[in-house]
Coordinates of C-alpha atoms (C1' of nucleotides) in Angstrom, one line a residue:
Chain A
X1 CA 60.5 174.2 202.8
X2 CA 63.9 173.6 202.7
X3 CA 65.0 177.1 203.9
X4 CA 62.5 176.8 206.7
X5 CA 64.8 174.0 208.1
X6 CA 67.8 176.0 207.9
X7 CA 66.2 179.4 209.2
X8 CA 64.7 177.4 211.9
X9 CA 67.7 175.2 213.2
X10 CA 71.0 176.8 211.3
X11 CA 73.4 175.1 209.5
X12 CA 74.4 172.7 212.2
X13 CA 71.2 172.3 214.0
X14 CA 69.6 171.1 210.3
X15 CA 70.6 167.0 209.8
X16 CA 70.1 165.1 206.7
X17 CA 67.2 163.4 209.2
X18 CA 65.6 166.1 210.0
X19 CA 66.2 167.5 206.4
X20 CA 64.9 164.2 205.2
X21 CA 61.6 164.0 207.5
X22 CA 60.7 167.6 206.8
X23 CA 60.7 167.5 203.1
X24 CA 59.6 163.8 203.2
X25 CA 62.2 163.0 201.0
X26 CA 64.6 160.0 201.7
X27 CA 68.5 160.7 201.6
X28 CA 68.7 159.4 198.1
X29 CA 66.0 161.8 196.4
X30 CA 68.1 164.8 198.3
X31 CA 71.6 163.4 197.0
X32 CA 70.4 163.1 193.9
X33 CA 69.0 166.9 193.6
X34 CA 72.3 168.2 195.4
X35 CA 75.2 166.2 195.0
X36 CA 76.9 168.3 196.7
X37 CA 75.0 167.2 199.8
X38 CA 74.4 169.6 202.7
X39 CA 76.2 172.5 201.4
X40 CA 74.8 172.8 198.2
X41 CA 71.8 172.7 199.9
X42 CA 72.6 175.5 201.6
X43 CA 74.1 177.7 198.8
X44 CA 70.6 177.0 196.6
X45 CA 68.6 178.4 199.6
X46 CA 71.0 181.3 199.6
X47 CA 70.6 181.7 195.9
X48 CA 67.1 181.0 195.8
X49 CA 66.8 184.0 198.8
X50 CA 69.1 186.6 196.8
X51 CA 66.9 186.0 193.8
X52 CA 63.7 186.8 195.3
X53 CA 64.9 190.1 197.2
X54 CA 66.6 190.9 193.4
X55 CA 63.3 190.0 191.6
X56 CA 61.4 192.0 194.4
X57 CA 63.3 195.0 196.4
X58 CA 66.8 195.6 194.8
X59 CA 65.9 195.5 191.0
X60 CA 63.1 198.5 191.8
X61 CA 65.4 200.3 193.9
X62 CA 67.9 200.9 191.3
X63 CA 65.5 201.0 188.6
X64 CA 62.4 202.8 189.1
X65 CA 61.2 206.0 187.8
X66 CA 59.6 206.7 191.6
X67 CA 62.3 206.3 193.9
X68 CA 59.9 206.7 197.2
X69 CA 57.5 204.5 196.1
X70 CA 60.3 201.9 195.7
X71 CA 61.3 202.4 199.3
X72 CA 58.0 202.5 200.3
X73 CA 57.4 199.1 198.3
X74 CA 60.7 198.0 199.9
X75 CA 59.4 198.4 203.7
X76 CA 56.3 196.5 202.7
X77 CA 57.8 193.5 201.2
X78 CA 60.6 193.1 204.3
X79 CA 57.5 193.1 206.9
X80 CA 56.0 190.5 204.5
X81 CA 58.7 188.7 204.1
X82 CA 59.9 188.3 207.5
X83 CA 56.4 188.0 208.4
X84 CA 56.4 191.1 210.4
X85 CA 59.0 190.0 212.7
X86 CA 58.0 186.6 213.3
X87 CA 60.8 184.7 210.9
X88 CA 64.3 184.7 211.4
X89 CA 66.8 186.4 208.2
X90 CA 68.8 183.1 207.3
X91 CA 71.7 185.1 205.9
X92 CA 71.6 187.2 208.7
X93 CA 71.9 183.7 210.7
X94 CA 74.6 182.3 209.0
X95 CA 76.9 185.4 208.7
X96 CA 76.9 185.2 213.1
X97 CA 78.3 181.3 213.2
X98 CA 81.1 180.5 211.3
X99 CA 79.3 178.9 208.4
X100 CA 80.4 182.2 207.2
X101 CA 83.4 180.9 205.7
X102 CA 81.2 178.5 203.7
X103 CA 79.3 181.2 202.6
X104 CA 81.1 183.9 202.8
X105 CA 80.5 186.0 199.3
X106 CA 77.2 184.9 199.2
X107 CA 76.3 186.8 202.7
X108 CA 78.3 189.8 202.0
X109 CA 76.4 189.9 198.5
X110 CA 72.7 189.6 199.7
X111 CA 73.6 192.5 202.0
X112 CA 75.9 194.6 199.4
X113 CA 73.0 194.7 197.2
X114 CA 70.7 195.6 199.4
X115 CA 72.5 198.4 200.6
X116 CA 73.5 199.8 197.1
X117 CA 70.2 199.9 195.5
X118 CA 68.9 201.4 198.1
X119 CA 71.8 204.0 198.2
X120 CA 70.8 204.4 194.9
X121 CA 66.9 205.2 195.3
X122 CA 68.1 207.4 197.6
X123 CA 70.3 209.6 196.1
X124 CA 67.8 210.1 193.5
X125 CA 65.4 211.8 196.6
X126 CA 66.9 214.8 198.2
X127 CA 69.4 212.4 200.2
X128 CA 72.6 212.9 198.2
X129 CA 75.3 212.8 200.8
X130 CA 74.1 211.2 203.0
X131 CA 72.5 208.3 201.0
X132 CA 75.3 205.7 201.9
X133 CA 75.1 206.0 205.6
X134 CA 71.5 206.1 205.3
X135 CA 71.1 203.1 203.3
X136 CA 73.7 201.3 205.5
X137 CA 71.8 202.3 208.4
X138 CA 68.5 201.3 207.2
X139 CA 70.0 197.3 206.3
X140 CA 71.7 197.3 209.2
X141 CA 68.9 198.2 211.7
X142 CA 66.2 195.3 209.8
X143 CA 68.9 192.8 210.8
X144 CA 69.1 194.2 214.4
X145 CA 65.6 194.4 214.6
X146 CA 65.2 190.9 213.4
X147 CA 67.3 189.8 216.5
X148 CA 66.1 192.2 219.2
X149 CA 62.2 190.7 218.0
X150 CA 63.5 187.3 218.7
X151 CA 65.1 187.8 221.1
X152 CA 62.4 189.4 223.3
X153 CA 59.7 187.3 221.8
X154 CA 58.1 190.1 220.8
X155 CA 57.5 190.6 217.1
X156 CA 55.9 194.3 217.9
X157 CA 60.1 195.4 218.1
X158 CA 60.3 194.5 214.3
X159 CA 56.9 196.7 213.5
X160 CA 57.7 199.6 215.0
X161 CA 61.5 199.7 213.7
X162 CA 59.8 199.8 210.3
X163 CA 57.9 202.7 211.2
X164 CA 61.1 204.4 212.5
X165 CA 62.5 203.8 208.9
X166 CA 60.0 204.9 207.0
X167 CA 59.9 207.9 208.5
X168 CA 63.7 208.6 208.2
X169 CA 63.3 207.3 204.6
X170 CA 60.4 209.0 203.4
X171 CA 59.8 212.2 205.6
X172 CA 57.0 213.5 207.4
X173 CA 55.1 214.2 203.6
X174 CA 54.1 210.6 203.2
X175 CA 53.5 209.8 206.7
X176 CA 50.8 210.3 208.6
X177 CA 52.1 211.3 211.8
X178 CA 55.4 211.4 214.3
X179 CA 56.1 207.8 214.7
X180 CA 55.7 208.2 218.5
X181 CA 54.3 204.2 218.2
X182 CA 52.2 203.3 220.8
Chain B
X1 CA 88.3 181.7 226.9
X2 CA 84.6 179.4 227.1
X3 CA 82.9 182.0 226.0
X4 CA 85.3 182.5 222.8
X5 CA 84.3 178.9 221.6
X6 CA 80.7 179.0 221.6
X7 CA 81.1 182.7 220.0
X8 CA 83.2 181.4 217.0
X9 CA 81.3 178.2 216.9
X10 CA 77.7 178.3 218.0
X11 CA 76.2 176.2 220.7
X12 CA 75.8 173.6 218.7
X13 CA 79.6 173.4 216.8
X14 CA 80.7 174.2 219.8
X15 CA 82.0 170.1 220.4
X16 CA 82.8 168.8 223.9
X17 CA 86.4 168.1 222.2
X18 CA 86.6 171.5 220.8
X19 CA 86.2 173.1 224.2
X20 CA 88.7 171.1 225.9
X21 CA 91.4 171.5 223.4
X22 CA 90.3 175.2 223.4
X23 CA 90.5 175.2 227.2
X24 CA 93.1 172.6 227.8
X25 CA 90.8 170.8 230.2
X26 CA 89.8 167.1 230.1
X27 CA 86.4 166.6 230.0
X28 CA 86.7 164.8 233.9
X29 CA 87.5 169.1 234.7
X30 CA 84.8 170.1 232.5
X31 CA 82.1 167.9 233.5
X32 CA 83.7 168.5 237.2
X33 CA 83.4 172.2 237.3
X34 CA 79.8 172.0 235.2
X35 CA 77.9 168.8 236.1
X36 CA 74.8 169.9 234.1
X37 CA 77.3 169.6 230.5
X38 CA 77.2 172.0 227.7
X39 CA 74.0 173.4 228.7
X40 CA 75.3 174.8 232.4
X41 CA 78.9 175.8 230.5
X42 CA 76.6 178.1 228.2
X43 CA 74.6 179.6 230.9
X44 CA 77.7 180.3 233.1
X45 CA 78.8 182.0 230.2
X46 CA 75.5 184.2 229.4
X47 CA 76.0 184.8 232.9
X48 CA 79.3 186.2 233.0
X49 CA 78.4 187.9 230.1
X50 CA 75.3 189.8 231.7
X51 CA 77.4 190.9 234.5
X52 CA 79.9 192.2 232.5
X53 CA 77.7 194.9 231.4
X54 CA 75.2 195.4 234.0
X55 CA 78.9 196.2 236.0
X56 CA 80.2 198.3 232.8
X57 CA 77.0 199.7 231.6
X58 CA 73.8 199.0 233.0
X59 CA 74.7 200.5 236.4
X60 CA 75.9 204.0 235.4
X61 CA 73.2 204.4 232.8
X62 CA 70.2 203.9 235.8
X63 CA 72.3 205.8 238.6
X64 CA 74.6 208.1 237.4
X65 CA 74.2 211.8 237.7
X66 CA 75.4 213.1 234.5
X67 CA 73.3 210.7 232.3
X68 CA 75.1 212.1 229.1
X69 CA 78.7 210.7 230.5
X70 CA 76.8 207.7 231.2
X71 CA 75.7 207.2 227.7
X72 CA 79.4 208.4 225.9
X73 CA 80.4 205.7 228.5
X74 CA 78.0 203.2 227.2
X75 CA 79.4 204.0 223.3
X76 CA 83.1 203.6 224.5
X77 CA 82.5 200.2 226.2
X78 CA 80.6 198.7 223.6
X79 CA 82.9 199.7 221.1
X80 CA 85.9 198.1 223.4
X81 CA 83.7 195.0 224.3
X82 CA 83.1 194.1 220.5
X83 CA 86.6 194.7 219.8
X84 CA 85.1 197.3 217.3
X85 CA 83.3 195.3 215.4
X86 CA 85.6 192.2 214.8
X87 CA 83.7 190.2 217.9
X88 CA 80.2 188.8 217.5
X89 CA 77.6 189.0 220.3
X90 CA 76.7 185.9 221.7
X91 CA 73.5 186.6 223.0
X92 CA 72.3 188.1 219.7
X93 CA 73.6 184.8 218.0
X94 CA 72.0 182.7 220.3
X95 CA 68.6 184.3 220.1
X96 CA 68.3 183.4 216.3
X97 CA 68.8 179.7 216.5
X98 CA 66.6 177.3 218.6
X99 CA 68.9 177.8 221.4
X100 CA 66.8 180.8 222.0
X101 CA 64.4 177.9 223.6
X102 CA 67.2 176.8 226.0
X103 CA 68.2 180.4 227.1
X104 CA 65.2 182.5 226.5
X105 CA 64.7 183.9 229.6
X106 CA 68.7 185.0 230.2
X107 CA 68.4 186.5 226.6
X108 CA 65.4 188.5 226.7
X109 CA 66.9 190.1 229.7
X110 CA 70.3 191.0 228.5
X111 CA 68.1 193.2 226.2
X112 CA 65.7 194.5 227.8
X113 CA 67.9 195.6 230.3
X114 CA 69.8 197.3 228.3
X115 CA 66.6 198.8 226.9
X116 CA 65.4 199.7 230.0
X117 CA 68.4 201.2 231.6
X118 CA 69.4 203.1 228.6
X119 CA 65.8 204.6 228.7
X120 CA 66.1 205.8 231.9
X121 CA 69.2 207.7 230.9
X122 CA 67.5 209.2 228.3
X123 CA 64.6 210.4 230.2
X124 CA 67.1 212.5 231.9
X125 CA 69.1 214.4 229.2
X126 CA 65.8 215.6 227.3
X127 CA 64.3 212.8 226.0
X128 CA 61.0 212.4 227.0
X129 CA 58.9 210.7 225.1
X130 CA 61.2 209.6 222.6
X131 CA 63.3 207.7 225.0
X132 CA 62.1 204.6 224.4
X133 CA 61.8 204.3 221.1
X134 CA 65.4 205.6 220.9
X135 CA 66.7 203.5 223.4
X136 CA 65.0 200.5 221.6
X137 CA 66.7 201.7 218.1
X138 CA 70.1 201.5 220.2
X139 CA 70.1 198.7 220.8
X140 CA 68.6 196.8 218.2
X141 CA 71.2 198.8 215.8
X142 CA 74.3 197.7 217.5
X143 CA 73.0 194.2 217.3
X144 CA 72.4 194.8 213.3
X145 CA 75.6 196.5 213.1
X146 CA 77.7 193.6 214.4
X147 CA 75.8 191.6 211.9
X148 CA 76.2 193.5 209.1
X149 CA 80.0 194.1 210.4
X150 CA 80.8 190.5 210.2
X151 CA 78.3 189.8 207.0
X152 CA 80.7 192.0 205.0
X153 CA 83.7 191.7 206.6
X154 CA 84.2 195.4 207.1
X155 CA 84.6 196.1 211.0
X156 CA 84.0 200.0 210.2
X157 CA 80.7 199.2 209.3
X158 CA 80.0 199.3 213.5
X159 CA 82.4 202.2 213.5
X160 CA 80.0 204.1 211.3
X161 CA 77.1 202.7 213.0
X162 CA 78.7 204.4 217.0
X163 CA 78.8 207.4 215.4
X164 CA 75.5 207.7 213.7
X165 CA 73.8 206.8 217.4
X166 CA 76.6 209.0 219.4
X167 CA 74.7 212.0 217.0
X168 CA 71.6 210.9 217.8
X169 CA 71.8 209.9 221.6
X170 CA 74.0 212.5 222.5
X171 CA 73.4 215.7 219.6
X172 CA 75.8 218.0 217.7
X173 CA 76.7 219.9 221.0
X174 CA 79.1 216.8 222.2
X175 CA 82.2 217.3 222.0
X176 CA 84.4 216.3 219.4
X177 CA 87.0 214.4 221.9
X178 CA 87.3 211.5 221.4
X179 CA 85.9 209.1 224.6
X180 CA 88.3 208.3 226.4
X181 CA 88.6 204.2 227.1
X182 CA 89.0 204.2 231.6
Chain C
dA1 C1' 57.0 144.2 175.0
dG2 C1' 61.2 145.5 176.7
dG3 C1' 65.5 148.0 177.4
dG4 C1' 67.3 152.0 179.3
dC5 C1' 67.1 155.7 182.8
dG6 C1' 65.7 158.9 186.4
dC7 C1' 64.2 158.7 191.0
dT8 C1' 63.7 156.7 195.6
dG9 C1' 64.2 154.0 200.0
dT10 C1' 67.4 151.7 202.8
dA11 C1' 71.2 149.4 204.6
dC12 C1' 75.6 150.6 205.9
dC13 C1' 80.1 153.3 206.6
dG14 C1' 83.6 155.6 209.7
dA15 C1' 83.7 159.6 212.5
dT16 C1' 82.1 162.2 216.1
dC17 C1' 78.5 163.7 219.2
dG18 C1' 77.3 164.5 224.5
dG19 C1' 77.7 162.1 228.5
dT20 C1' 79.3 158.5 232.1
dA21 C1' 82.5 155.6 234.9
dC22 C1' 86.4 155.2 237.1
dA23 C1' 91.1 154.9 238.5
dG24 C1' 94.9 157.6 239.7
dA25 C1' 97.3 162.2 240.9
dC26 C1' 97.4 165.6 244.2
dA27 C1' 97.1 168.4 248.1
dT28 C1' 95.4 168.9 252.7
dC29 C1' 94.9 167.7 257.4
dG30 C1' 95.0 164.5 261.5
Chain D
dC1 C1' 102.6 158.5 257.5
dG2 C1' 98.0 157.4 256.3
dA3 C1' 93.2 158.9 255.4
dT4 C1' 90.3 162.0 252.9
dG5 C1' 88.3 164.6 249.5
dT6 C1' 89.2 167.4 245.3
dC7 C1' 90.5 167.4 240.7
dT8 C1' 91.8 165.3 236.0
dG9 C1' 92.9 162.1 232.1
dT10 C1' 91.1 158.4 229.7
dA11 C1' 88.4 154.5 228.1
dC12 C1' 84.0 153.7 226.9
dC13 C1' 78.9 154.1 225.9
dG14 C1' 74.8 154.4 222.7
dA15 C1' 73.1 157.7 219.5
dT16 C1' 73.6 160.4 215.7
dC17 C1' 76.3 162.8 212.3
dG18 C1' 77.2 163.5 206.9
dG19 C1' 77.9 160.7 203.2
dT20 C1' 78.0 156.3 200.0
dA21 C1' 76.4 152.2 197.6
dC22 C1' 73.0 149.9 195.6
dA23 C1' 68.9 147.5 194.5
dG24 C1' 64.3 148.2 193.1
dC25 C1' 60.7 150.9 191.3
dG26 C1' 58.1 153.3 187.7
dC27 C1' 58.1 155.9 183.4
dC28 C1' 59.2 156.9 178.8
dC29 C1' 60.6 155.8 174.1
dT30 C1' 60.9 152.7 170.4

DNA sequence: AGGGCGCTGTACCGATCGGTACAGACATCG
DNA sequence: CGATGTCTGTACCGATCGGTACAGCGCCCT
C-alpha cells in the first residue's frame, strides 16, 4: 500500500497527506512506525521490494538444480509482478530522479543481484561467456521495457519484450515457435 | 540549461527558485518568456528535445539512401547525446511518474517515432519482418540501459549495451571503425 | 480498579511551493 | 526629449510541504 504511493507518484510527488489518506493512517501512527519519517519510509519499501525478488527470482537463480526452469520461473514472476506491464519498477523510478543519492546502494543492489544470479543460472546452461552480457542485457531491457510500456500506454510492449527474452534465454527447445509476436 | 534542471531534478523538484538560480533569471523573465509556468517551461523543453532528434536522427533513418549509415549514425548520436551514459533521458523519466498525465501525448511520440523511423530503416537493410520487433527492442534497451547505467553508477553499462544492438542492428560484417562523431 | 504504555488524531511550526502584481530599467522610435 | 512597449527584480499571496508536540484513547498487566 505504501509502495503503491511511491511507485505511483515518486518520492516527491508522495506527501505525508497523501501518504496519510491512502493508508488511512494519521501522521502520528506513520511517525511512530518510521521515525525516520519519509525516508525511512522509502528505504522499507525498498527493502521490503529486494526481499521479495531475493525470496522469489534471485535465491533460485543462484541456487537451483534446473537452471532453465529458474529462468523460466524468473520471466513468469516479473510479468506477474509488474502486472504484465501495467505497474511501474519503483527502483527503476528512483535511480532516474536524484533520490538516487538517498538511495543510492540500495538501487545499485536490487539490480546487482538481479544481474548476478542470473549470470549465474546462466553459466550453468551452455552460455558460459557470454553469461554476463546476457544477463546484463536481459535486466536492463525489463527496465526499458517498463518505460517504453508506459510510455506508449501500451502494456503489449512489456509482453512481447518477455517473449524476446525468453527466447534468447532459453532457446528455440523450450519455445514453441519464432517469437515473430503478433 | 532548462532542460538540465528538470533532468537532474524531476518535474516536480524541479522548484521555481531552483530554475532561476540555475538559469540566472528572475521569475518576472521566466513567467515573461512562459506565461503558462512550469508546465509550458517543460513542454518547450520536450519540445526542443523532440526536434533535436527528429533533426539528428529521425530524419536520416526515414530518408536516407544507405539505411545502414543511417542507423551507425543513429548509434553515434545517441551515444554523444547521453553523454555516454552519464545523462538521463528525460522523456523516459517523465513517462514513469504521473507527469506522464501532463505530457503523454509529446511522450508517446518521442517513442514511437523513433520506433517507427528506425523500422523503416530496417526494412531496408534486410529486415523484413523482424524490423519491428527489433526496432522496438532498440529502443526500449537504450531507455533500460540509461537506467541501469545510472542505477549502478557504471556509464559502460550503455557502452556495452551500443555495442550489443550495433551487432544486432547492423551484423558482424560492419566494420570495426569506430563511427566517426560529424 | 488503576497505573503504565503503545498507538492515534490534531493542532501547529517554519520553510518553501507555484503563481501574481507591479514598479522600475531599458531600448526603441517619433 | 518624451512616449511606448519589452523585459526583469522583488515583494507578496494562499496553499502545502515535511516534521514536531502533545493530549487523549484503549489495552494490558498486576
Amino acid at each position: 500500500m505504501l509502495a503503491e504511493v511511491f511507485r505511483a507518484h515518486g518520492y516527491a510527488g508522495a506527501s505525508l497527506a497523501l501518504i496519510g489518506t491512502r493508508t488511512g493512517l494519521g501522521k502520528g501512527s506513520l511517525y511512530h512506525a518510521f521515525p525516520g519519517g519519509k525516508v525511512e519510509m522509502a528505504q522499507a519499501v525498498l527493502d521490503e521490494i529486494g526481499a521479495w525478488f531475493e525470496g522469489r527470482i534471485y535465491a533460485s537463480l543462484r541456487d537451483t538444480p534446473d537452471p532453465r526452469a529458474a529462468i523460466r520461473q524468473m520471466l513468469a514472476e516479473t510479468d506477474g509482478y509488474f502486472r504484465s506491464g501495467r505497474r511501474v519498477c519503483l527502483v527503476g523510478a528512483f535511480a532516474l530522479c536524484d533520490e538516487r543519492d538517498l538511495f543510492g546502494d540500495r538501487i545499485a543492489g536490487y539490480f546487482a543481484q538481479w544481474r548476478d544470479a542470473l549470470t549465474q543460472a546462466l553459466r550453468r546452461c551452455g552460455h558460459d561467456t557470454k553469461a554476463f552480457d546476457l544477463a546484463e542485457d536481459t535486466v536492463l531491457a525489463i527496465q526499458g521495457g517498463l518505460v517504453l510500456a508506459r510510455a506508449l500506454d501500451d502494456p503489449e510492449v512489456f509482453g512481447r519484450m518477455l517473449k524476446r527474452l525468453e527466447w534468447t534465454l532459453l532457446g528455440e527447445t523450450t519455445a514453441r515457435v519464432h517469437p515473430s509476436t503478433s
